[in-house]
Amino acid sequence: MRDYLRLAIQDGTLSLNTFISTFLTRLVELERPSTLDMLCRLAIDCRFTAGMPSVPPSSPFGQPQSQLVNVHNAISLLHLAYSSTSTHFHPLTESASELLLMLLETINHDTQFSSHELAPLLSSGQDLLAHYRLPTGLQQVLESYLLSLAVLLQDEKATRQAQVMHTLQMAIGKGDIAGSNSMSTDIVMCGLILHALVSQTHCIS
């Protein structure tokens, strides 16, 4: 089966992204460390033996959304690897670390994602760093990537707060123009806007 998969990836019958995405989304079914280690090794080997340049013009790891999901699932795999028993012949922590590093080094950083997509990934990555001693190379790359996610989330938080405050100022301005007859409406509107501001702050933080 391993040789068949290798051949299918190398001749283009099976894309590398499809292969990685498929087995990373089926970690529960592929629970044996030896099987997961073999699949990680196959993905890593094919990455460097399929004639792909180190920085391809079109990433072999799919569209940005797929890349983000793969990174998140690869972090989950590494969590699983550290909690399982890796044998001398199947060191899953090592191969899973190499796979995550490979995905991080090829991810597209120019795509805009929402806080709902980035926040779980940031949390999972921080948890990994907090509980396990990762290989130096992976730790440095992961820390840098998570820092960039944190900055993006803070920027989005600031942007949303600015938008809400602008809406609030507009509402207050309209109230001043309309006069005292609209005071009760303005109070309700301000309450709703402040509630939205608090809700967004808790959601992103």
GROMACS .gro file of C-alpha atoms in nm:
model
  205
    1MET     CA    1   0.000   0.000   0.000
    2ARG     CA    2   0.283   0.241   0.082
    3ASP     CA    3   0.451   0.182  -0.255
    4TYR     CA    4   0.119   0.227  -0.435
    5LEU     CA    5   0.054   0.559  -0.259
    6ARG     CA    6   0.407   0.676  -0.330
    7LEU     CA    7   0.372   0.598  -0.700
    8ALA     CA    8   0.028   0.762  -0.719
    9ILE     CA    9   0.163   1.082  -0.564
   10GLN     CA   10   0.475   1.092  -0.777
   11ASP     CA   11   0.293   1.040  -1.106
   12GLY     CA   12   0.023   1.294  -1.017
   13THR     CA   13  -0.266   1.050  -0.986
   14LEU     CA   14  -0.302   1.152  -0.622
   15SER     CA   15  -0.210   1.507  -0.523
   16LEU     CA   16   0.011   1.551  -0.221
   17ASN     CA   17  -0.241   1.790  -0.068
   18THR     CA   18  -0.525   1.540  -0.104
   19PHE     CA   19  -0.313   1.267   0.054
   20ILE     CA   20  -0.211   1.482   0.351
   21SER     CA   21  -0.557   1.631   0.402
   22THR     CA   22  -0.723   1.290   0.391
   23PHE     CA   23  -0.510   1.116   0.650
   24LEU     CA   24  -0.494   1.419   0.880
   25THR     CA   25  -0.875   1.431   0.895
   26ARG     CA   26  -0.892   1.060   0.983
   27LEU     CA   27  -0.660   1.051   1.283
   28VAL     CA   28  -0.916   0.873   1.498
   29GLU     CA   29  -0.945   0.588   1.249
   30LEU     CA   30  -0.570   0.574   1.185
   31GLU     CA   31  -0.489   0.562   1.554
   32ARG     CA   32  -0.189   0.328   1.539
   33PRO     CA   33   0.135   0.525   1.581
   34SER     CA   34   0.315   0.299   1.334
   35THR     CA   35   0.056   0.371   1.062
   36LEU     CA   36   0.058   0.745   1.125
   37ASP     CA   37   0.437   0.750   1.127
   38MET     CA   38   0.446   0.570   0.792
   39LEU     CA   39   0.199   0.817   0.639
   40CYS     CA   40   0.393   1.117   0.772
   41ARG     CA   41   0.719   0.977   0.636
   42LEU     CA   42   0.557   0.912   0.299
   43ALA     CA   43   0.430   1.269   0.275
   44ILE     CA   44   0.770   1.410   0.372
   45ASP     CA   45   0.959   1.185   0.131
   46CYS     CA   46   0.725   1.265  -0.158
   47ARG     CA   47   0.762   1.636  -0.091
   48PHE     CA   48   1.132   1.617  -0.170
   49THR     CA   49   1.143   1.335  -0.425
   50ALA     CA   50   0.860   1.438  -0.655
   51GLY     CA   51   1.071   1.704  -0.823
   52MET     CA   52   0.902   1.992  -0.642
   53PRO     CA   53   1.106   2.309  -0.584
   54SER     CA   54   1.149   2.427  -0.225
   55VAL     CA   55   0.921   2.724  -0.289
   56PRO     CA   56   0.685   2.621  -0.570
   57PRO     CA   57   0.497   2.888  -0.768
   58SER     CA   58   0.177   2.696  -0.687
   59SER     CA   59   0.181   2.526  -0.352
   60PRO     CA   60   0.139   2.145  -0.364
   61PHE     CA   61  -0.047   2.176  -0.035
   62GLY     CA   62  -0.366   2.319  -0.181
   63GLN     CA   63  -0.557   2.642  -0.143
   64PRO     CA   64  -0.498   2.871   0.158
   65GLN     CA   65  -0.809   2.743   0.338
   66SER     CA   66  -0.692   2.384   0.295
   67GLN     CA   67  -0.342   2.478   0.414
   68LEU     CA   68  -0.483   2.632   0.731
   69VAL     CA   69  -0.689   2.322   0.807
   70ASN     CA   70  -0.388   2.099   0.741
   71VAL     CA   71  -0.173   2.296   0.984
   72HIS     CA   72  -0.441   2.278   1.251
   73ASN     CA   73  -0.481   1.902   1.200
   74ALA     CA   74  -0.104   1.852   1.198
   75ILE     CA   75  -0.088   2.023   1.538
   76SER     CA   76  -0.357   1.783   1.658
   77LEU     CA   77  -0.150   1.494   1.524
   78LEU     CA   78   0.153   1.612   1.719
   79HIS     CA   79  -0.060   1.636   2.034
   80LEU     CA   80  -0.162   1.277   1.968
   81ALA     CA   81   0.196   1.172   1.901
   82TYR     CA   82   0.322   1.304   2.234
   83SER     CA   83   0.040   1.132   2.420
   84SER     CA   84   0.101   0.796   2.250
   85THR     CA   85   0.385   0.548   2.281
   86SER     CA   86   0.633   0.586   1.997
   87THR     CA   87   0.864   0.292   1.946
   88HIS     CA   88   1.222   0.298   1.822
   89PHE     CA   89   1.103   0.185   1.478
   90HIS     CA   90   0.809   0.425   1.458
   91PRO     CA   91   0.904   0.756   1.627
   92LEU     CA   92   0.578   0.936   1.555
   93THR     CA   93   0.675   1.251   1.744
   94GLU     CA   94   0.969   1.300   1.509
   95SER     CA   95   0.782   1.240   1.184
   96ALA     CA   96   0.477   1.441   1.296
   97SER     CA   97   0.709   1.730   1.391
   98GLU     CA   98   0.873   1.719   1.049
   99LEU     CA   99   0.534   1.715   0.878
  100LEU     CA  100   0.410   2.015   1.074
  101LEU     CA  101   0.731   2.203   0.999
  102MET     CA  102   0.696   2.126   0.630
  103LEU     CA  103   0.339   2.258   0.626
  104LEU     CA  104   0.429   2.572   0.819
  105GLU     CA  105   0.714   2.653   0.581
  106THR     CA  106   0.487   2.639   0.276
  107ILE     CA  107   0.169   2.803   0.407
  108ASN     CA  108   0.039   3.111   0.229
  109HIS     CA  109   0.069   3.411   0.464
  110ASP     CA  110  -0.100   3.660   0.230
  111THR     CA  111  -0.453   3.528   0.267
  112GLN     CA  112  -0.699   3.698   0.502
  113PHE     CA  113  -0.881   3.471   0.746
  114SER     CA  114  -1.149   3.551   1.001
  115SER     CA  115  -1.095   3.544   1.376
  116HIS     CA  116  -1.324   3.240   1.396
  117GLU     CA  117  -1.077   3.051   1.175
  118LEU     CA  118  -0.757   3.175   1.336
  119ALA     CA  119  -0.844   3.175   1.706
  120PRO     CA  120  -0.878   2.793   1.744
  121LEU     CA  121  -0.551   2.741   1.557
  122LEU     CA  122  -0.371   2.993   1.777
  123SER     CA  123  -0.507   2.829   2.092
  124SER     CA  124  -0.411   2.480   1.980
  125GLY     CA  125  -0.060   2.590   1.883
  126GLN     CA  126  -0.003   2.772   2.211
  127ASP     CA  127  -0.119   2.467   2.402
  128LEU     CA  128   0.130   2.252   2.212
  129LEU     CA  129   0.416   2.488   2.295
  130ALA     CA  130   0.312   2.507   2.660
  131HIS     CA  131   0.300   2.132   2.724
  132TYR     CA  132   0.572   1.974   2.511
  133ARG     CA  133   0.937   2.026   2.429
  134LEU     CA  134   0.942   2.055   2.050
  135PRO     CA  135   1.244   2.023   1.822
  136THR     CA  136   1.425   2.358   1.809
  137GLY     CA  137   1.359   2.422   1.439
  138LEU     CA  138   0.988   2.351   1.469
  139GLN     CA  139   0.950   2.550   1.788
  140GLN     CA  140   1.103   2.860   1.633
  141VAL     CA  141   0.889   2.841   1.319
  142LEU     CA  142   0.572   2.765   1.515
  143GLU     CA  143   0.633   3.049   1.760
  144SER     CA  144   0.686   3.291   1.471
  145TYR     CA  145   0.369   3.171   1.297
  146LEU     CA  146   0.158   3.195   1.612
  147LEU     CA  147   0.289   3.544   1.677
  148SER     CA  148   0.177   3.649   1.330
  149LEU     CA  149  -0.169   3.501   1.403
  150ALA     CA  150  -0.188   3.691   1.732
  151VAL     CA  151  -0.103   4.016   1.555
  152LEU     CA  152  -0.369   3.952   1.290
  153LEU     CA  153  -0.629   3.883   1.558
  154GLN     CA  154  -0.541   4.200   1.749
  155ASP     CA  155  -0.558   4.403   1.427
  156GLU     CA  156  -0.901   4.263   1.350
  157LYS     CA  157  -1.014   4.332   1.705
  158ALA     CA  158  -0.898   4.694   1.680
  159THR     CA  159  -1.067   4.734   1.340
  160ARG     CA  160  -1.398   4.600   1.470
  161GLN     CA  161  -1.385   4.823   1.776
  162ALA     CA  162  -1.315   5.126   1.555
  163GLN     CA  163  -1.611   5.037   1.334
  164VAL     CA  164  -1.841   5.003   1.633
  165MET     CA  165  -1.724   5.333   1.780
  166HIS     CA  166  -1.779   5.502   1.443
  167THR     CA  167  -2.133   5.366   1.433
  168LEU     CA  168  -2.187   5.487   1.789
  169GLN     CA  169  -2.065   5.836   1.703
  170MET     CA  170  -2.292   5.844   1.399
  171ALA     CA  171  -2.587   5.738   1.615
  172ILE     CA  172  -2.512   6.008   1.871
  173GLY     CA  173  -2.477   6.267   1.595
  174LYS     CA  174  -2.813   6.174   1.450
  175GLY     CA  175  -2.964   6.203   1.795
  176ASP     CA  176  -2.829   6.557   1.834
  177ILE     CA  177  -2.983   6.657   1.502
  178ALA     CA  178  -3.320   6.492   1.566
  179GLY     CA  179  -3.358   6.646   1.912
  180SER     CA  180  -3.499   6.521   2.238
  181ASN     CA  181  -3.789   6.332   2.078
  182SER     CA  182  -3.551   6.060   1.962
  183MET     CA  183  -3.366   6.032   2.295
  184SER     CA  184  -3.524   5.701   2.395
  185THR     CA  185  -3.444   5.551   2.054
  186ASP     CA  186  -3.084   5.668   2.083
  187ILE     CA  187  -3.050   5.512   2.428
  188VAL     CA  188  -3.168   5.178   2.297
  189MET     CA  189  -2.939   5.205   1.995
  190CYS     CA  190  -2.638   5.292   2.211
  191GLY     CA  191  -2.715   4.999   2.439
  192LEU     CA  192  -2.725   4.760   2.146
  193ILE     CA  193  -2.400   4.895   2.003
  194LEU     CA  194  -2.220   4.871   2.337
  195HIS     CA  195  -2.349   4.517   2.378
  196ALA     CA  196  -2.210   4.430   2.034
  197LEU     CA  197  -1.875   4.586   2.127
  198VAL     CA  198  -1.852   4.379   2.446
  199SER     CA  199  -1.956   4.062   2.264
  200GLN     CA  200  -1.694   4.108   1.991
  201THR     CA  201  -1.426   4.181   2.249
  202HIS     CA  202  -1.499   3.858   2.437
  203CYS     CA  203  -1.519   3.661   2.111
  204ILE     CA  204  -1.179   3.771   1.982
  205SER     CA  205  -0.987   3.792   2.312
   0.00000   0.00000   0.00000
